[in-house]
XYZ file of C-alpha atoms in Angstrom:
726
model
C -0.118 -0.329 -0.031
C 1.136 3.443 -1.183
C 1.697 5.945 1.491
C -1.282 8.013 -0.039
C -3.610 4.621 -0.242
C -2.543 4.381 3.867
C -3.521 7.916 4.883
C -6.969 7.568 2.918
C -7.499 3.778 4.281
C -6.356 5.314 7.807
C -9.040 8.520 7.454
C -11.389 5.546 6.706
C -11.155 3.798 9.605
C -11.011 6.911 11.472
C -14.554 7.714 10.096
C -15.921 4.251 10.814
C -14.347 4.476 14.526
C -16.196 8.049 15.235
C -19.461 6.719 14.000
C -19.025 3.933 16.595
C -18.309 6.547 19.494
C -20.876 8.463 17.943
C -23.457 5.083 18.292
C -22.081 4.661 21.984
C -22.630 7.941 22.999
C -25.995 7.410 22.151
C -26.425 4.420 23.787
C -24.760 5.793 26.610
C -27.541 8.674 26.981
C -30.776 6.227 26.196
C -29.606 4.077 29.064
C -28.866 6.726 31.607
C -32.151 8.010 31.090
C -33.177 4.864 32.313
C -30.979 4.619 35.202
C -32.626 7.902 36.609
C -35.989 7.197 35.343
C -35.400 3.483 37.485
C -34.663 5.646 40.224
C -37.669 7.854 40.445
C -39.927 5.276 39.629
C -43.156 4.349 41.884
C -44.278 1.242 40.219
C -43.642 -2.185 41.841
C -42.255 -3.399 45.380
C -38.787 -1.624 46.558
C -37.214 -5.053 45.649
C -38.231 -4.683 41.749
C -37.385 -1.263 41.921
C -33.909 -1.821 43.349
C -33.710 -4.597 40.698
C -34.508 -2.170 38.029
C -31.844 0.671 39.118
C -29.096 -2.187 39.469
C -29.879 -3.292 35.975
C -28.984 -0.033 34.597
C -26.170 0.424 36.249
C -24.122 -2.413 35.166
C -25.364 -1.427 32.084
C -23.910 2.089 32.536
C -20.349 0.376 33.817
C -20.423 -2.269 30.838
C -20.979 1.464 28.373
C -18.049 3.637 30.390
C -15.586 1.084 30.234
C -15.742 0.596 26.517
C -14.521 4.453 25.775
C -10.816 2.861 25.884
C -10.111 1.088 23.109
C -13.907 1.024 21.645
C -12.488 -0.894 18.334
C -8.930 -2.748 17.944
C -9.281 -4.795 14.734
C -11.213 -5.613 11.641
C -11.380 -9.062 9.622
C -11.969 -9.529 6.178
C -13.125 -12.715 4.272
C -12.625 -13.612 0.985
C -15.433 -12.479 -0.357
C -14.764 -9.153 0.542
C -17.020 -8.453 3.220
C -15.339 -7.122 6.629
C -16.158 -7.047 10.497
C -15.241 -4.913 13.251
C -13.943 -6.175 16.658
C -14.483 -4.626 19.522
C -14.534 -4.872 23.139
C -18.460 -4.605 23.477
C -20.720 -5.473 20.877
C -22.895 -2.634 18.911
C -26.094 -2.823 16.318
C -27.231 -0.975 14.172
C -31.168 -0.230 14.990
C -32.406 1.111 11.849
C -31.564 -2.037 9.779
C -32.752 -5.224 12.122
C -29.863 -4.687 14.208
C -27.167 -5.292 11.948
C -23.854 -5.905 14.447
C -21.587 -2.521 13.397
C -19.019 -4.041 16.208
C -18.499 -7.413 17.403
C -17.998 -8.144 20.568
C -14.455 -9.857 20.884
C -16.157 -13.388 22.410
C -18.773 -13.407 19.773
C -17.884 -16.966 17.905
C -17.374 -14.924 14.719
C -14.757 -13.063 16.662
C -12.726 -16.142 16.691
C -11.227 -16.075 13.604
C -9.539 -12.486 15.052
C -7.248 -14.212 16.748
C -6.257 -17.792 15.818
C -6.213 -17.140 12.325
C -3.088 -17.538 10.840
C -1.409 -17.750 7.400
C -1.605 -21.263 6.904
C -4.585 -21.580 8.710
C -6.897 -18.392 7.274
C -10.302 -19.236 8.845
C -11.431 -17.991 4.552
C -10.374 -14.501 5.909
C -8.228 -12.955 3.625
C -6.831 -9.596 6.358
C -6.550 -9.152 9.690
C -6.289 -5.421 10.210
C -5.022 -4.185 14.292
C -5.906 -0.692 15.218
C -3.234 1.201 16.835
C -5.744 3.956 18.891
C -4.881 6.913 21.337
C -8.472 7.767 23.317
C -10.781 8.158 20.017
C -8.151 8.577 17.125
C -6.866 5.645 15.121
C -3.522 6.334 14.892
C -2.047 3.999 12.848
C -2.870 0.318 11.770
C -0.803 -2.826 10.936
C -2.676 -5.596 7.949
C -1.499 -9.088 8.017
C -2.510 -10.712 4.640
C -3.870 -14.435 5.670
C -4.069 -17.502 3.188
C -0.304 -16.654 1.623
C 2.294 -18.525 3.507
C 5.096 -16.162 1.745
C 3.457 -12.787 2.573
C 5.355 -10.236 4.773
C 2.635 -10.148 7.177
C 3.159 -7.696 10.057
C 0.802 -9.024 12.782
C 3.054 -9.306 15.772
C 3.695 -5.969 16.019
C 0.332 -4.960 17.979
C 1.517 -7.626 20.617
C 5.576 -6.916 20.772
C 3.952 -3.033 21.579
C 2.076 -4.131 24.238
C 4.549 -6.329 25.737
C 6.886 -4.319 25.044
C 5.271 -0.842 26.880
C 6.098 0.423 30.209
C 3.894 -1.145 32.900
C 1.156 1.091 35.202
C -0.533 0.750 38.282
C -2.316 -2.633 37.466
C -2.579 -5.134 34.884
C -3.686 -4.144 31.464
C -6.019 -6.226 28.878
C -5.440 -8.119 26.556
C -8.453 -8.106 24.256
C -6.583 -6.605 21.109
C -3.649 -9.148 21.414
C -4.462 -12.322 22.642
C -2.838 -15.511 21.102
C -4.090 -18.404 19.794
C -2.788 -21.307 22.350
C -4.816 -18.669 24.501
C -7.607 -18.067 22.681
C -8.469 -21.529 22.651
C -8.042 -21.793 26.443
C -10.705 -18.508 26.872
C -13.113 -20.046 24.582
C -12.916 -23.836 26.189
C -16.885 -25.098 26.965
C -15.834 -27.708 29.378
C -17.921 -27.405 32.647
C -15.594 -28.514 35.362
C -12.178 -27.387 36.911
C -9.959 -25.958 33.960
C -6.329 -25.934 35.388
C -4.004 -23.646 33.168
C -0.704 -23.829 34.316
C 2.479 -22.165 33.099
C 4.997 -20.680 34.189
C 6.218 -17.059 34.410
C 4.737 -14.293 32.514
C 2.901 -16.375 30.426
C -0.269 -14.331 31.252
C -2.273 -17.587 32.691
C -4.033 -15.229 35.112
C -5.192 -12.635 32.004
C -6.480 -15.932 30.357
C -7.933 -17.224 33.312
C -9.608 -13.569 33.542
C -10.533 -13.350 29.839
C -12.354 -16.482 30.356
C -14.287 -15.416 32.990
C -15.679 -12.459 30.747
C -16.308 -14.869 27.989
C -18.025 -17.364 29.756
C -20.416 -14.067 31.771
C -21.217 -13.210 27.992
C -21.841 -16.725 26.733
C -23.403 -18.155 29.814
C -24.640 -14.709 31.529
C -28.293 -15.665 32.952
C -26.589 -19.050 34.341
C -23.766 -16.680 36.437
C -25.207 -13.397 36.504
C -27.263 -13.388 39.719
C -25.066 -15.594 42.005
C -21.385 -14.136 39.967
C -17.927 -14.800 39.789
C -15.250 -15.250 43.132
C -11.619 -14.403 42.111
C -9.523 -15.960 44.927
C -5.414 -14.696 44.734
C -2.705 -15.169 46.803
C -2.889 -11.072 48.998
C -4.269 -8.133 48.735
C -1.756 -6.282 46.352
C -2.200 -9.181 43.766
C -5.752 -8.698 43.781
C -5.257 -5.463 43.382
C -3.196 -5.522 40.447
C -5.390 -7.839 38.975
C -8.927 -5.500 40.004
C -9.304 -3.601 36.568
C -9.341 -6.389 33.781
C -12.712 -7.386 33.823
C -14.223 -4.249 34.368
C -12.450 -3.237 31.654
C -13.977 -5.370 29.993
C -17.480 -4.789 31.197
C -17.961 -7.632 33.881
C -18.677 -6.051 37.502
C -20.121 -8.673 39.049
C -17.209 -10.377 40.662
C -15.908 -10.655 44.432
C -12.405 -10.351 44.694
C -10.731 -12.486 47.820
C -8.019 -13.839 49.917
C -7.753 -17.540 51.366
C -8.094 -15.152 54.407
C -11.226 -13.300 53.432
C -13.417 -16.329 53.034
C -14.496 -15.792 56.225
C -16.809 -12.779 56.182
C -15.633 -10.448 59.564
C -12.797 -12.401 60.242
C -9.515 -10.689 60.908
C -5.935 -11.969 59.875
C -3.552 -10.722 62.358
C -0.912 -13.891 62.366
C 1.527 -16.210 61.073
C 2.096 -19.674 61.305
C 5.005 -21.440 61.579
C 5.466 -23.600 58.188
C 5.121 -27.058 60.346
C 1.720 -25.360 61.949
C 0.392 -24.601 58.791
C 0.853 -27.846 57.072
C -0.551 -29.759 59.850
C -4.121 -27.577 59.873
C -3.930 -27.440 55.987
C -4.460 -31.592 55.921
C -7.333 -33.645 55.323
C -6.275 -35.016 58.833
C -7.527 -31.941 61.446
C -11.124 -32.774 60.327
C -10.951 -36.240 62.906
C -9.560 -33.232 65.565
C -12.495 -30.820 64.923
C -15.218 -32.989 65.236
C -14.032 -34.739 68.483
C -13.054 -30.755 69.831
C -16.750 -29.934 69.213
C -18.053 -34.136 70.956
C -15.947 -33.008 74.107
C -18.231 -30.643 74.532
C -21.402 -32.557 74.474
C -21.068 -33.452 77.901
C -21.916 -35.485 80.943
C -22.986 -34.938 83.998
C -20.335 -36.554 86.468
C -22.579 -36.621 89.351
C -26.766 -36.371 89.007
C -27.641 -33.058 88.537
C -30.790 -32.454 90.798
C -33.835 -30.362 89.265
C -36.640 -29.333 91.653
C -39.802 -29.654 89.377
C -43.745 -29.527 90.553
C -42.705 -29.916 94.411
C -40.368 -33.130 93.423
C -37.100 -33.417 93.505
C -35.360 -34.871 90.217
C -31.851 -35.636 88.955
C -30.620 -34.951 85.372
C -27.887 -38.737 85.730
C -25.622 -39.767 83.046
C -27.573 -41.945 81.618
C -30.851 -39.650 81.247
C -28.098 -37.532 79.311
C -26.082 -39.920 77.196
C -29.472 -40.962 75.805
C -30.003 -37.798 75.011
C -26.768 -37.423 73.300
C -27.114 -40.036 71.502
C -30.742 -38.835 69.663
C -29.231 -35.490 69.288
C -26.006 -36.856 67.462
C -28.022 -39.229 65.142
C -30.336 -36.799 63.763
C -26.995 -35.214 61.816
C -27.515 -32.173 62.548
C -24.742 -29.182 63.497
C -24.120 -28.880 67.275
C -26.443 -26.154 67.744
C -29.118 -26.983 66.440
C -29.069 -30.726 67.606
C -29.058 -29.087 71.420
C -32.517 -28.901 70.205
C -32.973 -32.692 70.370
C -31.128 -33.043 73.664
C -33.354 -30.742 75.295
C -36.136 -32.863 74.203
C -35.483 -35.698 75.792
C -34.326 -33.857 78.759
C -37.108 -32.297 79.147
C -39.430 -35.323 78.541
C -37.667 -37.728 81.173
C -38.291 -34.810 83.505
C -41.852 -34.154 83.081
C -42.506 -38.033 82.568
C -41.127 -38.799 85.980
C -42.244 -35.583 87.416
C -45.648 -36.230 86.025
C -45.725 -40.270 87.785
C -44.897 -38.743 91.112
C -47.306 -36.171 91.038
C -50.149 -37.597 89.839
C -50.286 -40.634 91.464
C -53.159 -41.200 93.472
C -55.451 -38.510 92.122
C -55.341 -38.408 88.572
C -56.959 -41.489 86.730
C -55.589 -42.641 83.466
C -58.595 -41.621 82.032
C -58.588 -38.488 82.521
C -56.336 -36.666 79.783
C -57.057 -32.921 80.477
C -55.668 -33.651 83.491
C -52.726 -35.172 82.130
C -52.375 -32.714 79.495
C -52.564 -29.532 82.217
C -50.096 -31.196 84.420
C -47.744 -31.678 81.552
C -48.198 -27.833 80.305
C -47.809 -26.421 83.945
C -44.158 -28.619 84.196
C -43.165 -27.613 80.371
C -44.008 -23.993 81.494
C -41.757 -23.822 84.761
C -38.753 -25.712 83.510
C -38.901 -22.683 80.938
C -38.578 -20.792 83.899
C -36.030 -22.352 85.885
C -32.853 -21.078 85.975
C -30.617 -24.123 87.441
C -32.192 -26.249 84.680
C -31.175 -23.548 82.112
C -27.378 -23.308 83.354
C -27.500 -27.512 83.344
C -28.054 -27.605 79.828
C -25.432 -25.086 79.169
C -22.930 -27.066 80.637
C -24.166 -30.597 78.932
C -24.600 -28.783 75.486
C -23.493 -25.724 75.482
C -24.401 -22.943 72.395
C -20.948 -22.289 70.941
C -19.053 -21.199 68.030
C -16.394 -21.477 65.267
C -14.377 -18.808 66.848
C -14.797 -20.302 70.725
C -13.674 -23.452 70.223
C -10.703 -23.355 68.045
C -9.535 -20.248 70.110
C -10.130 -22.736 73.469
C -8.276 -25.626 71.323
C -5.489 -24.255 70.666
C -5.083 -22.192 74.720
C -6.231 -25.261 75.806
C -3.199 -28.163 76.531
C -6.132 -30.496 77.888
C -8.946 -30.009 74.854
C -6.146 -30.222 72.401
C -4.779 -33.808 73.708
C -8.265 -35.262 74.387
C -8.877 -34.419 70.452
C -5.823 -35.727 69.341
C -4.243 -32.385 67.999
C -0.796 -32.151 66.832
C 1.146 -30.187 69.939
C 2.158 -27.881 67.384
C -1.157 -26.499 67.022
C -0.967 -25.101 70.853
C -0.648 -21.390 71.370
C -1.142 -18.933 74.095
C -3.482 -16.652 72.224
C -5.695 -18.968 70.619
C -7.807 -15.807 68.852
C -4.851 -14.582 67.112
C -6.137 -15.945 63.436
C -3.930 -17.208 60.501
C -4.937 -17.597 57.415
C -4.544 -21.184 57.766
C -7.187 -21.150 60.782
C -9.860 -19.948 57.897
C -10.965 -23.282 56.597
C -11.176 -24.988 60.306
C -13.316 -21.983 61.214
C -15.707 -22.716 57.956
C -15.744 -26.293 58.516
C -16.602 -25.446 62.400
C -19.666 -22.911 60.890
C -20.987 -26.411 59.440
C -19.858 -28.563 62.564
C -21.126 -25.891 65.243
C -23.992 -24.372 63.245
C -25.567 -20.893 64.282
C -26.155 -19.505 67.512
C -30.084 -20.555 67.769
C -30.595 -18.246 70.433
C -30.208 -15.532 68.227
C -32.459 -16.680 65.527
C -35.011 -17.014 67.380
C -35.049 -13.520 69.174
C -34.671 -12.040 65.078
C -37.296 -14.046 64.515
C -39.779 -13.188 67.771
C -38.589 -9.335 66.226
C -39.996 -9.806 62.889
C -42.861 -11.239 64.324
C -43.441 -8.700 66.695
C -43.185 -5.600 63.430
C -44.961 -7.655 61.497
C -47.847 -7.517 63.844
C -47.492 -4.266 64.880
C -47.933 -3.171 61.236
C -50.582 -5.665 60.544
C -52.511 -3.787 63.101
C -52.029 -0.821 61.839
C -53.117 -1.488 58.637
C -56.154 -3.185 59.824
C -57.102 -0.022 61.803
C -56.892 2.381 58.661
C -58.571 -0.221 56.583
C -61.572 -0.509 59.232
C -61.338 3.268 59.080
C -62.628 3.161 55.092
C -64.507 0.851 55.493
C -66.979 2.339 58.463
C -66.792 6.157 57.094
C -70.104 7.861 56.553
C -71.149 10.781 54.175
C -69.223 12.986 56.509
C -66.098 11.250 57.029
C -62.654 11.458 55.629
C -59.957 9.184 55.227
C -57.160 11.517 55.167
C -53.998 10.772 51.803
C -51.571 10.625 54.673
C -53.213 7.957 56.591
C -53.241 6.316 52.701
C -49.696 7.433 52.650
C -48.548 6.305 56.418
C -50.009 2.875 55.251
C -48.268 2.243 52.300
C -44.805 3.153 53.783
C -45.120 0.899 56.860
C -45.656 -2.076 54.893
C -43.037 -1.281 53.143
C -40.795 -0.661 56.054
C -40.973 -4.303 56.976
C -40.367 -5.452 53.694
C -36.933 -7.068 53.467
C -34.317 -4.691 50.979
C -30.715 -5.124 50.125
C -29.577 -1.904 47.830
C -26.145 -3.497 47.859
C -24.631 -4.767 44.388
C -23.948 -8.623 44.076
C -20.049 -8.428 44.813
C -21.420 -6.519 48.061
C -23.766 -9.279 49.274
C -21.829 -12.115 48.410
C -18.432 -10.646 50.160
C -20.167 -10.137 53.449
C -22.258 -13.594 53.136
C -19.987 -16.957 54.313
C -23.128 -19.380 53.107
C -23.555 -17.499 49.642
C -22.704 -19.870 46.575
C -21.119 -18.688 43.240
C -21.151 -20.084 39.744
C -17.395 -19.812 39.014
C -14.512 -19.041 40.751
C -10.917 -18.234 39.879
C -8.501 -19.700 41.960
C -5.027 -18.053 41.407
C -1.601 -19.388 42.622
C -3.348 -22.180 43.072
C -0.287 -24.649 43.747
C 0.078 -22.833 47.122
C -3.188 -23.883 48.774
C -4.163 -26.765 51.055
C -6.403 -29.958 50.789
C -8.055 -27.670 53.484
C -8.182 -24.744 51.334
C -9.948 -26.735 48.479
C -12.562 -27.694 51.177
C -13.777 -24.412 51.291
C -13.763 -23.305 47.789
C -15.528 -26.317 46.989
C -18.537 -24.948 48.973
C -18.454 -22.131 47.789
C -19.159 -22.957 44.482
C -21.338 -26.214 44.729
C -21.259 -26.620 40.543
C -18.022 -27.223 40.468
C -17.118 -24.551 38.227
C -13.514 -23.845 38.240
C -10.553 -22.128 36.077
C -7.893 -22.902 38.364
C -4.693 -20.796 37.531
C -1.015 -22.125 38.929
C 2.675 -22.910 38.083
C 4.257 -26.367 40.712
C 7.182 -24.848 39.976
C 6.563 -21.566 42.085
C 4.941 -23.208 45.055
C 6.341 -22.679 48.234
C 4.535 -23.898 51.071
C 4.703 -27.536 52.429
C 0.761 -27.820 52.369
C 0.282 -26.762 48.626
C -0.140 -28.685 45.583
C 2.608 -31.302 44.334
C 0.062 -33.060 41.844
C -3.412 -31.136 40.583
C -5.020 -34.566 40.127
C -4.181 -35.239 43.554
C -6.037 -31.819 45.111
C -9.093 -32.003 42.463
C -9.727 -35.674 41.953
C -11.455 -35.847 45.109
C -13.948 -33.161 44.482
C -14.432 -33.690 40.229
C -13.260 -36.672 39.449
C -12.819 -37.280 35.194
C -14.675 -33.726 35.140
C -11.179 -31.928 35.362
C -9.096 -30.705 32.610
C -5.195 -29.813 31.998
C -3.809 -26.986 29.701
C -0.736 -25.364 29.851
C 0.969 -22.242 27.934
C 4.288 -22.161 27.517
C 5.170 -19.004 25.727
C 7.061 -15.999 28.503
C 4.839 -12.916 26.693
C 6.619 -10.720 30.075
C 10.188 -11.708 30.646
C 12.527 -10.960 28.292
C 14.840 -14.085 26.728
C 18.038 -12.174 28.973
C 15.956 -12.802 32.061
C 14.517 -15.408 31.309
C 18.322 -17.330 31.045
C 19.109 -15.885 34.453
C 15.903 -17.540 36.170
C 15.962 -20.859 34.167
C 18.867 -21.469 35.716
C 17.859 -21.611 38.996
C 14.807 -23.802 37.728
C 17.146 -26.088 36.442
C 19.321 -26.863 40.042
C 15.332 -26.885 41.920
C 12.895 -28.734 39.079
C 15.557 -29.940 36.576
C 12.432 -32.018 35.293
C 10.422 -28.470 34.633
C 10.593 -26.650 31.131
C 11.012 -22.917 31.047
C 8.900 -20.860 29.048
C 10.286 -19.443 26.267
C 10.459 -15.551 25.848
C 8.582 -14.339 22.769
C 11.558 -11.283 22.915
C 14.623 -10.053 23.966
C 15.012 -6.600 25.772
C 18.980 -5.980 24.270
C 19.429 -5.362 28.287
C 21.917 -7.294 30.029
C 20.715 -8.431 33.516
C 23.923 -7.071 35.911
C 25.029 -8.185 39.922
C 26.842 -6.121 42.019
C 29.060 -6.568 45.007
C 28.754 -4.489 48.146
C 29.515 -4.712 51.666
C 27.474 -4.440 54.442
C 27.693 0.052 54.698
C 26.896 -0.408 51.166
C 23.938 -1.647 50.891
C 21.150 0.743 51.812
C 23.448 3.371 49.465
C 22.985 0.994 46.120
C 18.998 0.653 46.881
C 18.354 4.053 47.288
C 20.668 4.008 44.001
C 18.322 2.247 42.345
C 15.198 3.934 44.068
C 16.679 6.788 42.637
C 17.868 6.385 39.188
C 14.353 4.588 38.198
C 11.814 7.523 39.279
C 13.413 9.133 36.639
C 11.987 6.141 33.801
C 8.446 5.664 32.899
C 7.113 2.511 34.485
C 7.608 0.627 37.862
C 9.969 -1.186 40.074
C 10.305 -3.140 43.161
C 12.915 -4.016 45.288
C 12.935 -7.718 46.575
C 14.875 -9.360 49.221
C 15.250 -11.550 52.413
C 12.758 -10.221 55.396
C 14.821 -7.431 57.552
C 16.351 -5.201 55.161
C 14.473 -1.433 54.561
C 12.812 -0.992 51.525
C 13.078 -4.590 50.495
C 9.954 -6.511 49.348
C 9.814 -10.320 49.683
C 9.177 -12.524 46.700
C 5.958 -14.117 48.297
C 4.358 -10.787 48.269
C 4.989 -9.653 44.469
C 3.507 -13.182 42.987
C 1.784 -12.883 39.895
C 2.515 -9.182 39.764
C 5.002 -7.445 36.959
C 7.399 -4.709 37.318
C 9.763 -2.710 34.568
C 12.451 -2.991 36.227
C 13.461 -5.448 39.331
C 16.387 -5.496 42.379
C 16.962 -8.484 44.030
C 19.028 -7.761 47.339
C 21.029 -11.209 48.654
C 19.692 -14.267 46.840
C 21.999 -16.172 48.678
C 19.743 -15.141 52.115
C 16.776 -15.860 50.005
C 17.841 -19.259 48.632
C 18.495 -20.132 52.141
C 14.943 -20.391 53.562
C 14.940 -24.440 53.116
C 13.069 -26.223 50.255
C 10.496 -22.879 49.685
C 13.761 -20.513 48.913
C 14.572 -21.520 45.516
C 11.204 -21.090 44.363
C 10.923 -17.598 46.419
C 14.265 -16.858 44.030
C 13.272 -18.177 40.899
C 9.749 -16.133 41.290
C 11.641 -12.879 42.255
C 13.654 -12.974 39.039
C 10.830 -13.256 36.906
C 9.467 -10.241 37.813
C 10.640 -7.677 35.583
C 9.934 -6.851 32.070
C 12.831 -4.799 31.393
C 15.798 -4.510 33.544
C 17.043 -6.754 36.508
C 19.743 -6.061 38.357
C 21.254 -8.681 41.531
C 22.731 -7.014 44.800
C 25.042 -9.059 46.897
C 27.543 -9.126 50.058
C 28.796 -12.679 49.939
C 29.333 -15.048 46.705
C 26.331 -15.113 44.033
C 24.681 -18.613 44.280
C 25.994 -20.998 41.365
C 23.024 -20.789 39.501
C 23.483 -16.949 39.245
C 27.299 -16.934 38.029
C 26.416 -15.806 34.685
C 25.320 -12.393 35.862
C 27.534 -9.655 34.231
C 29.151 -8.131 37.485
C 29.921 -4.519 37.298
C 31.627 -2.426 40.159
C 30.413 -0.396 43.015
C 29.586 3.726 41.335
C 32.753 5.827 42.901
C 31.152 8.603 45.661
């Protein structure tokens, strides 16, 4: 194409894209009017009006994010037709809703990502736009079906991976590669495992797969939403913009420590303690801990009832306990069965002694009246209530677990490992979360709180009904001179709606606050770190077992984590999980990956490093410093990088000012990385090598290493540079 022809084409494409933005603006204005109308609406119930407001707000958010890169390409077919591909779909209402912009997730858009010169998918040309705001800056063409063509299709990809990093992860909707697209569109109802080394884009592929599933299965998934679980808050913040940028907001982001709402993690377990808590063997300990609270009296407990003295003995309590346990209810719910049996025994014994001599068996009314009086007396007996609390107390998960940890006797009685003991039982750790979640099911809710809430609701409803009946009665009994004021009717309507349950939170807020919320799909990132107990929690959250699991077994740092995907998943989804791998490294340049690969070869020789798609032309370096010089050297790096575009980080062992542990950078990426004291990172047991591998693979452009002693052998190939003269 000549320069003049190119400029004409560019102007033509700009005109088309300008027309798309005009449609977007018109659609946005229409939806905003609908939102305003929904806010002011008076028809229907509060719940119906809230649903309308939420739906309109969701549509506004979807349209708002489309401004950035609305249209990023065009496909030309062999027959001369062409389609434009973009973030969302737009249609021509005046022409039978013909698509003027295809959503990237639509089946017709697939060829944009998978067509090649060898397999053109019936396409003649793929055109990719480079835009800035609403302006098409330039475009590149790739002629398909001609293996000898001078294709420029990698230009957009290389421009994206070479661009400086910003505050968060960017979507890849314009540059999805064929191996990524296959995974994103994979139609599999069970668990999909995406494994890949550093920089292969497994996280962003998983997020785009969520956007694709929400597009293709919106009706099934939208009302329950999607849960995304990541390793730490920094990671979740890093990825949190991707799905909103694709128009999807019904997504909850959590760490493993957030899965029990309201719990505050304040401590960290030693590796051995975390390993014990992460094993399924802890289930027996938890069950035994709860069972130990279901006691029998050591000596008979006297109870005064109807003027006679009775006792709750061990045999009676054992019968009641056996019946309660056999009910298969949670501990707190089974308390009702335990109480019922004890109450039955005491009242029957009392009736037998009190009624003897003056009640005949034929006097049914007399028997029932006496039984009713005895039941009322027991219900008001403080000693009886205290005895029930002692033998079968109402428990909370937090109290049960805290007392287990802080009581050596309880820990021993439950068969728990002594390493679980700690002075402050309620100093919660991430490893405690799945145990507390398990105890929610074992212990159950506090039935006394539920009963009080139900009484309050009943009283409110009774009050509202009485007021409404009074107003209706006034209306029915009015004569010609009586008047029922409009304010009376408005008050009646307001009063009725006051007791109608309302929840104005959006889906993500409601789901995050509800432990019993279930999701239609769950994404688990850094999944190699999750224990067997962690997986029990997640499976509860998704009864349909629809998961996208992202990880890299070579990067596992926890002893309780996965050594194989089958071990973790087969118990829950036997035969219903698929494995896919990503092998191309889009983040880490070849120069840096060569250094990281040498570390990988030492601790995981069977694992092949991902192949980098590019080189950056900058060699990684190392510098030896003294203990007095290390702080200045770090400051030099920070100062130098502050003058460049992009992001940077200093990674190293704990205890060095200004240094971030490698575990806190998992899943993140930076333009420049300085790794401090790699030997100390390696010294952190079996997980040290994985930590160093993670640290070395965070950089997209520049990598430096500071060390005091000799470098580890795996890093011997780094270019050593001298300390600058001050």
